[in-house]
Structure formats: structure tokens, C-alpha cells
mmCIF file of N, CA and C in Angstrom:
data_model
loop_
_atom_site.group_PDB
_atom_site.id
_atom_site.type_symbol
_atom_site.label_atom_id
_atom_site.label_comp_id
_atom_site.label_asym_id
_atom_site.label_seq_id
_atom_site.Cartn_x
_atom_site.Cartn_y
_atom_site.Cartn_z
ATOM 1 N N MET A 905 153.769 93.180 71.210
ATOM 2 C CA MET A 905 152.466 92.220 70.720
ATOM 3 C C MET A 905 152.224 91.437 71.490
ATOM 4 N N ASP A 906 151.138 91.146 71.672
ATOM 5 C CA ASP A 906 150.118 90.303 72.549
ATOM 6 C C ASP A 906 149.266 89.474 71.392
ATOM 7 N N ALA A 907 149.369 88.018 72.011
ATOM 8 C CA ALA A 907 149.009 87.031 71.855
ATOM 9 C C ALA A 907 147.546 86.335 72.229
ATOM 10 N N GLN A 908 146.495 85.730 71.583
ATOM 11 C CA GLN A 908 145.579 85.633 72.214
ATOM 12 C C GLN A 908 145.757 84.025 71.691
ATOM 13 N N THR A 909 145.217 82.699 72.944
ATOM 14 C CA THR A 909 145.183 81.991 72.319
ATOM 15 C C THR A 909 143.678 81.506 72.642
ATOM 16 N N PHE A 910 142.993 80.497 71.786
ATOM 17 C CA PHE A 910 142.293 80.703 71.808
ATOM 18 C C PHE A 910 141.746 78.388 72.149
ATOM 19 N N ILE A 911 141.288 78.150 72.919
ATOM 20 C CA ILE A 911 141.129 76.962 73.379
ATOM 21 C C ILE A 911 139.762 77.060 73.233
ATOM 22 N N THR A 912 139.028 75.846 72.427
ATOM 23 C CA THR A 912 138.125 74.884 72.607
ATOM 24 C C THR A 912 137.357 75.024 73.879
ATOM 25 N N PRO A 913 135.988 75.393 73.915
ATOM 26 C CA PRO A 913 135.270 74.820 75.643
ATOM 27 C C PRO A 913 135.587 73.214 75.605
ATOM 28 N N ASP A 914 135.650 72.132 74.522
ATOM 29 C CA ASP A 914 135.363 70.715 74.806
ATOM 30 C C ASP A 914 137.163 70.274 75.058
ATOM 31 N N LEU A 915 138.143 71.380 74.414
ATOM 32 C CA LEU A 915 139.647 71.349 75.362
ATOM 33 C C LEU A 915 139.328 71.494 77.098
ATOM 34 N N ILE A 916 138.387 72.546 77.017
ATOM 35 C CA ILE A 916 138.970 72.995 78.790
ATOM 36 C C ILE A 916 138.202 72.019 79.303
ATOM 37 N N LYS A 917 137.005 71.321 78.849
ATOM 38 C CA LYS A 917 135.927 70.989 79.333
ATOM 39 C C LYS A 917 136.799 68.905 80.301
ATOM 40 N N TYR A 918 138.240 68.529 79.229
ATOM 41 C CA TYR A 918 138.337 67.675 78.935
ATOM 42 C C TYR A 918 140.165 67.805 80.130
ATOM 43 N N ILE A 919 140.614 69.747 79.892
ATOM 44 C CA ILE A 919 141.570 69.736 80.987
ATOM 45 C C ILE A 919 140.821 69.196 82.145
ATOM 46 N N LYS A 920 139.465 69.820 82.187
ATOM 47 C CA LYS A 920 139.005 70.035 83.592
ATOM 48 C C LYS A 920 138.946 68.984 84.200
ATOM 49 N N GLN A 921 138.060 67.405 83.539
ATOM 50 C CA GLN A 921 138.015 66.655 83.920
ATOM 51 C C GLN A 921 139.315 65.810 84.363
ATOM 52 N N TYR A 922 140.358 65.454 83.593
ATOM 53 C CA TYR A 922 142.193 65.170 83.853
ATOM 54 C C TYR A 922 142.221 65.538 85.167
ATOM 55 N N ARG A 923 141.926 67.083 85.924
ATOM 56 C CA ARG A 923 142.653 67.735 86.494
ATOM 57 C C ARG A 923 141.632 67.077 87.619
ATOM 58 N N THR A 924 140.608 66.489 87.888
ATOM 59 C CA THR A 924 139.688 66.340 89.265
ATOM 60 C C THR A 924 139.474 65.222 89.082
ATOM 61 N N ASP A 925 139.276 64.409 87.936
ATOM 62 C CA ASP A 925 138.877 62.843 88.164
ATOM 63 C C ASP A 925 140.208 62.265 88.116
ATOM 64 N N ASP A 926 140.543 61.543 89.235
ATOM 65 C CA ASP A 926 142.261 60.811 90.102
ATOM 66 C C ASP A 926 141.692 59.146 88.628
ATOM 67 N N GLU A 927 140.019 58.803 88.985
ATOM 68 C CA GLU A 927 140.174 57.034 89.195
ATOM 69 C C GLU A 927 140.467 58.003 86.928
ATOM 70 N N LEU A 928 139.763 58.304 86.474
ATOM 71 C CA LEU A 928 139.326 57.963 85.112
ATOM 72 C C LEU A 928 141.203 58.675 84.726
ATOM 73 N N VAL A 929 141.922 59.052 85.223
ATOM 74 C CA VAL A 929 143.809 59.724 85.495
ATOM 75 C C VAL A 929 144.044 58.167 85.373
ATOM 76 N N ASN A 930 143.783 57.343 86.071
ATOM 77 C CA ASN A 930 144.247 56.054 86.826
ATOM 78 C C ASN A 930 144.435 54.636 85.425
ATOM 79 N N THR A 931 142.001 55.233 85.071
ATOM 80 C CA THR A 931 142.721 53.886 83.989
ATOM 81 C C THR A 931 142.840 54.639 82.978
ATOM 82 N N GLU A 932 142.989 55.505 82.464
ATOM 83 C CA GLU A 932 143.529 55.941 81.074
ATOM 84 C C GLU A 932 144.687 56.034 81.564
ATOM 85 N N GLN A 933 145.922 55.743 82.415
ATOM 86 C CA GLN A 933 147.245 55.836 82.410
ATOM 87 C C GLN A 933 147.699 54.208 82.157
ATOM 88 N N SER A 934 146.102 53.585 83.015
ATOM 89 C CA SER A 934 146.473 52.084 82.890
ATOM 90 C C SER A 934 146.226 51.856 81.405
ATOM 91 N N MET A 935 145.215 52.028 80.540
ATOM 92 C CA MET A 935 145.459 51.581 79.946
ATOM 93 C C MET A 935 146.308 52.019 77.982
ATOM 94 N N ILE A 936 147.389 52.983 78.847
ATOM 95 C CA ILE A 936 148.506 53.478 77.887
ATOM 96 C C ILE A 936 149.664 52.693 78.497
ATOM 97 N N ALA A 937 150.257 52.145 79.935
ATOM 98 C CA ALA A 937 150.712 50.869 79.981
ATOM 99 C C ALA A 937 150.583 49.608 78.748
ATOM 100 N N ASP A 938 149.279 48.935 78.594
ATOM 101 C CA ASP A 938 149.050 48.291 78.178
ATOM 102 C C ASP A 938 149.469 47.719 77.161
ATOM 103 N N ALA A 939 148.418 49.236 76.455
ATOM 104 C CA ALA A 939 149.191 49.563 74.831
ATOM 105 C C ALA A 939 150.539 49.159 74.714
ATOM 106 N N MET A 940 150.983 49.744 75.872
ATOM 107 C CA MET A 940 152.829 50.386 75.547
ATOM 108 C C MET A 940 152.653 48.491 75.054
ATOM 109 N N CYS A 941 152.156 48.135 76.077
ATOM 110 C CA CYS A 941 153.298 46.623 76.324
ATOM 111 C C CYS A 941 152.724 45.470 75.457
ATOM 112 N N GLY A 942 151.629 46.233 74.635
ATOM 113 C CA GLY A 942 150.637 44.940 73.832
ATOM 114 C C GLY A 942 151.366 45.317 72.059
ATOM 115 N N LEU A 943 151.730 46.579 72.442
ATOM 116 C CA LEU A 943 152.724 46.929 70.851
ATOM 117 C C LEU A 943 154.585 46.582 71.355
ATOM 118 N N GLU A 944 155.076 46.821 72.412
ATOM 119 C CA GLU A 944 156.851 45.671 72.369
ATOM 120 C C GLU A 944 156.420 44.598 72.437
ATOM 121 N N ILE A 945 155.094 43.683 72.576
ATOM 122 C CA ILE A 945 155.295 42.446 72.324
ATOM 123 C C ILE A 945 155.080 42.065 70.866
ATOM 124 N N THR A 946 153.914 42.901 70.038
ATOM 125 C CA THR A 946 153.966 42.866 68.739
ATOM 126 C C THR A 946 155.622 42.706 67.985
ATOM 127 N N ILE A 947 156.060 44.121 68.687
ATOM 128 C CA ILE A 947 157.258 44.619 67.683
ATOM 129 C C ILE A 947 157.998 43.275 68.150
ATOM 130 N N PHE A 948 158.119 42.870 68.812
ATOM 131 C CA PHE A 948 160.033 41.701 69.465
ATOM 132 C C PHE A 948 159.421 40.280 69.415
ATOM 133 N N GLY A 949 157.875 40.576 69.142
ATOM 134 C CA GLY A 949 157.111 39.150 69.618
ATOM 135 C C GLY A 949 156.959 38.810 67.969
ATOM 136 N N ALA A 950 156.823 39.018 67.620
ATOM 137 C CA ALA A 950 155.874 38.978 66.309
ATOM 138 C C ALA A 950 156.862 39.053 64.924
ATOM 139 N N SER A 951 156.724 38.143 63.846
ATOM 140 C CA SER A 951 157.622 38.299 62.730
ATOM 141 C C SER A 951 156.672 39.711 61.382
ATOM 142 N N VAL A 952 157.561 40.482 61.784
ATOM 143 C CA VAL A 952 156.999 41.531 61.518
ATOM 144 C C VAL A 952 158.300 42.626 60.136
ATOM 145 N N ASP A 953 157.653 43.100 59.849
ATOM 146 C CA ASP A 953 158.970 43.423 58.577
ATOM 147 C C ASP A 953 159.277 45.400 59.265
ATOM 148 N N LYS A 954 159.851 45.655 58.385
ATOM 149 C CA LYS A 954 160.059 46.686 58.824
ATOM 150 C C LYS A 954 159.083 47.850 58.556
ATOM 151 N N ARG A 955 158.937 47.946 57.836
ATOM 152 C CA ARG A 955 157.292 48.806 57.923
ATOM 153 C C ARG A 955 156.799 49.141 58.747
ATOM 154 N N THR A 956 156.049 47.608 59.031
ATOM 155 C CA THR A 956 154.818 47.701 60.007
ATOM 156 C C THR A 956 156.099 47.355 61.251
ATOM 157 N N GLU A 957 157.111 47.424 61.649
ATOM 158 C CA GLU A 957 158.080 47.377 62.616
ATOM 159 C C GLU A 957 157.966 48.993 63.141
ATOM 160 N N GLU A 958 158.478 49.765 62.206
ATOM 161 C CA GLU A 958 158.350 51.241 61.479
ATOM 162 C C GLU A 958 156.589 52.121 62.192
ATOM 163 N N LEU A 959 155.661 51.332 61.812
ATOM 164 C CA LEU A 959 154.506 51.799 62.299
ATOM 165 C C LEU A 959 154.109 51.376 63.334
ATOM 166 N N LEU A 960 154.049 50.284 64.106
ATOM 167 C CA LEU A 960 154.407 50.094 65.476
ATOM 168 C C LEU A 960 154.735 51.197 66.205
ATOM 169 N N LYS A 961 156.145 51.258 65.907
ATOM 170 C CA LYS A 961 156.653 52.195 66.739
ATOM 171 C C LYS A 961 156.336 53.867 66.953
ATOM 172 N N ARG A 962 155.496 54.289 65.818
ATOM 173 C CA ARG A 962 155.132 55.591 65.834
ATOM 174 C C ARG A 962 154.065 56.034 66.954
ATOM 175 N N ALA A 963 153.096 54.543 66.326
ATOM 176 C CA ALA A 963 152.201 53.816 67.251
ATOM 177 C C ALA A 963 152.797 54.376 68.775
ATOM 178 N N MET A 964 153.705 54.055 69.203
ATOM 179 C CA MET A 964 154.429 53.894 70.801
ATOM 180 C C MET A 964 154.281 55.279 70.794
ATOM 181 N N SER A 965 155.580 56.303 70.009
ATOM 182 C CA SER A 965 155.372 57.469 70.177
ATOM 183 C C SER A 965 154.428 58.483 70.536
ATOM 184 N N VAL A 966 153.069 57.737 69.313
ATOM 185 C CA VAL A 966 152.103 58.792 69.882
ATOM 186 C C VAL A 966 151.544 58.815 71.695
ATOM 187 N N ILE A 967 151.307 57.481 72.092
ATOM 188 C CA ILE A 967 151.004 56.900 72.812
ATOM 189 C C ILE A 967 151.799 57.669 73.513
ATOM 190 N N SER A 968 153.234 58.182 73.843
ATOM 191 C CA SER A 968 154.252 58.521 74.558
ATOM 192 C C SER A 968 153.369 60.030 74.904
ATOM 193 N N SER A 969 153.286 59.945 73.905
ATOM 194 C CA SER A 969 153.349 61.717 73.658
ATOM 195 C C SER A 969 151.850 62.270 74.593
ATOM 196 N N TYR A 970 150.901 61.453 74.193
ATOM 197 C CA TYR A 970 148.869 61.730 75.769
ATOM 198 C C TYR A 970 149.814 60.955 76.286
ATOM 199 N N HIS A 971 150.912 60.616 77.166
ATOM 200 C CA HIS A 971 151.060 59.944 78.247
ATOM 201 C C HIS A 971 151.348 61.288 79.243
ATOM 202 N N TRP A 972 152.920 62.003 78.073
ATOM 203 C CA TRP A 972 153.478 63.086 78.719
ATOM 204 C C TRP A 972 151.743 64.177 78.994
ATOM 205 N N MET A 973 151.081 64.346 78.200
ATOM 206 C CA MET A 973 150.591 65.612 77.947
ATOM 207 C C MET A 973 149.631 65.297 78.811
ATOM 208 N N LEU A 974 148.766 63.686 79.406
ATOM 209 C CA LEU A 974 148.696 63.604 80.919
ATOM 210 C C LEU A 974 149.273 64.199 82.129
ATOM 211 N N GLU A 975 150.267 63.609 82.280
ATOM 212 C CA GLU A 975 151.625 64.230 83.252
ATOM 213 C C GLU A 975 151.166 65.702 83.586
ATOM 214 N N MET A 976 151.154 65.993 82.611
ATOM 215 C CA MET A 976 151.228 67.734 82.404
ATOM 216 C C MET A 976 150.114 68.188 82.972
ATOM 217 N N ILE A 977 149.003 68.143 82.104
ATOM 218 C CA ILE A 977 147.175 67.949 83.234
ATOM 219 C C ILE A 977 147.581 68.087 84.629
ATOM 220 N N ARG A 978 147.764 67.059 84.808
ATOM 221 C CA ARG A 978 147.999 66.749 86.030
ATOM 222 C C ARG A 978 149.017 67.650 87.151
ATOM 223 N N LYS A 979 149.640 67.325 86.594
ATOM 224 C CA LYS A 979 150.838 68.388 87.864
ATOM 225 C C LYS A 979 150.379 69.414 87.727
ATOM 226 N N ASP A 980 149.393 70.291 87.348
ATOM 227 C CA ASP A 980 148.776 71.724 87.035
ATOM 228 C C ASP A 980 147.837 71.719 88.091
ATOM 229 N N ARG A 981 147.172 70.495 88.873
ATOM 230 C CA ARG A 981 146.602 70.872 89.930
ATOM 231 C C ARG A 981 146.549 71.968 90.571
#
């Protein structure tokens, strides 16, 4: 059975841009680090309830997934 994969033109452009623009990737990684630090400080530095803590940890998980995706794109250069 043959499977076909469809990637939208916008996604192709996004991947190509991240494969060729080191400054863009470095900026994104810096923002990822800042976001993770901010969330960590918020969780442990502020008095948040359990629900808010769970939501912030989910946000951290999404950011980690984005970081992983950028690394996979960069590896394939």
C-alpha cells in the first residue's frame, strides 16, 4: 500500500526558511529559552493554584515540542 504525504506550500516554505536562516533559528531558540524560564519562574515563584500550574506545565510541554521540531528541521540540513 502506497501512502501519499501532502505538505502545504506554507509548511514547505517554513521548513525551508528554518533550514537556511541561522539567525532566525537562533532568535527562535532564544525566545524558547526565555519562555521556558518565564513559565518556570511563574510556577515556582508565584503562588498559583494546581489548575494554573497544570496549564503552565502544558504550555511548557508545547514549547518543548516546538523546540524539538526546530532541532529536527536543523538536523536535516
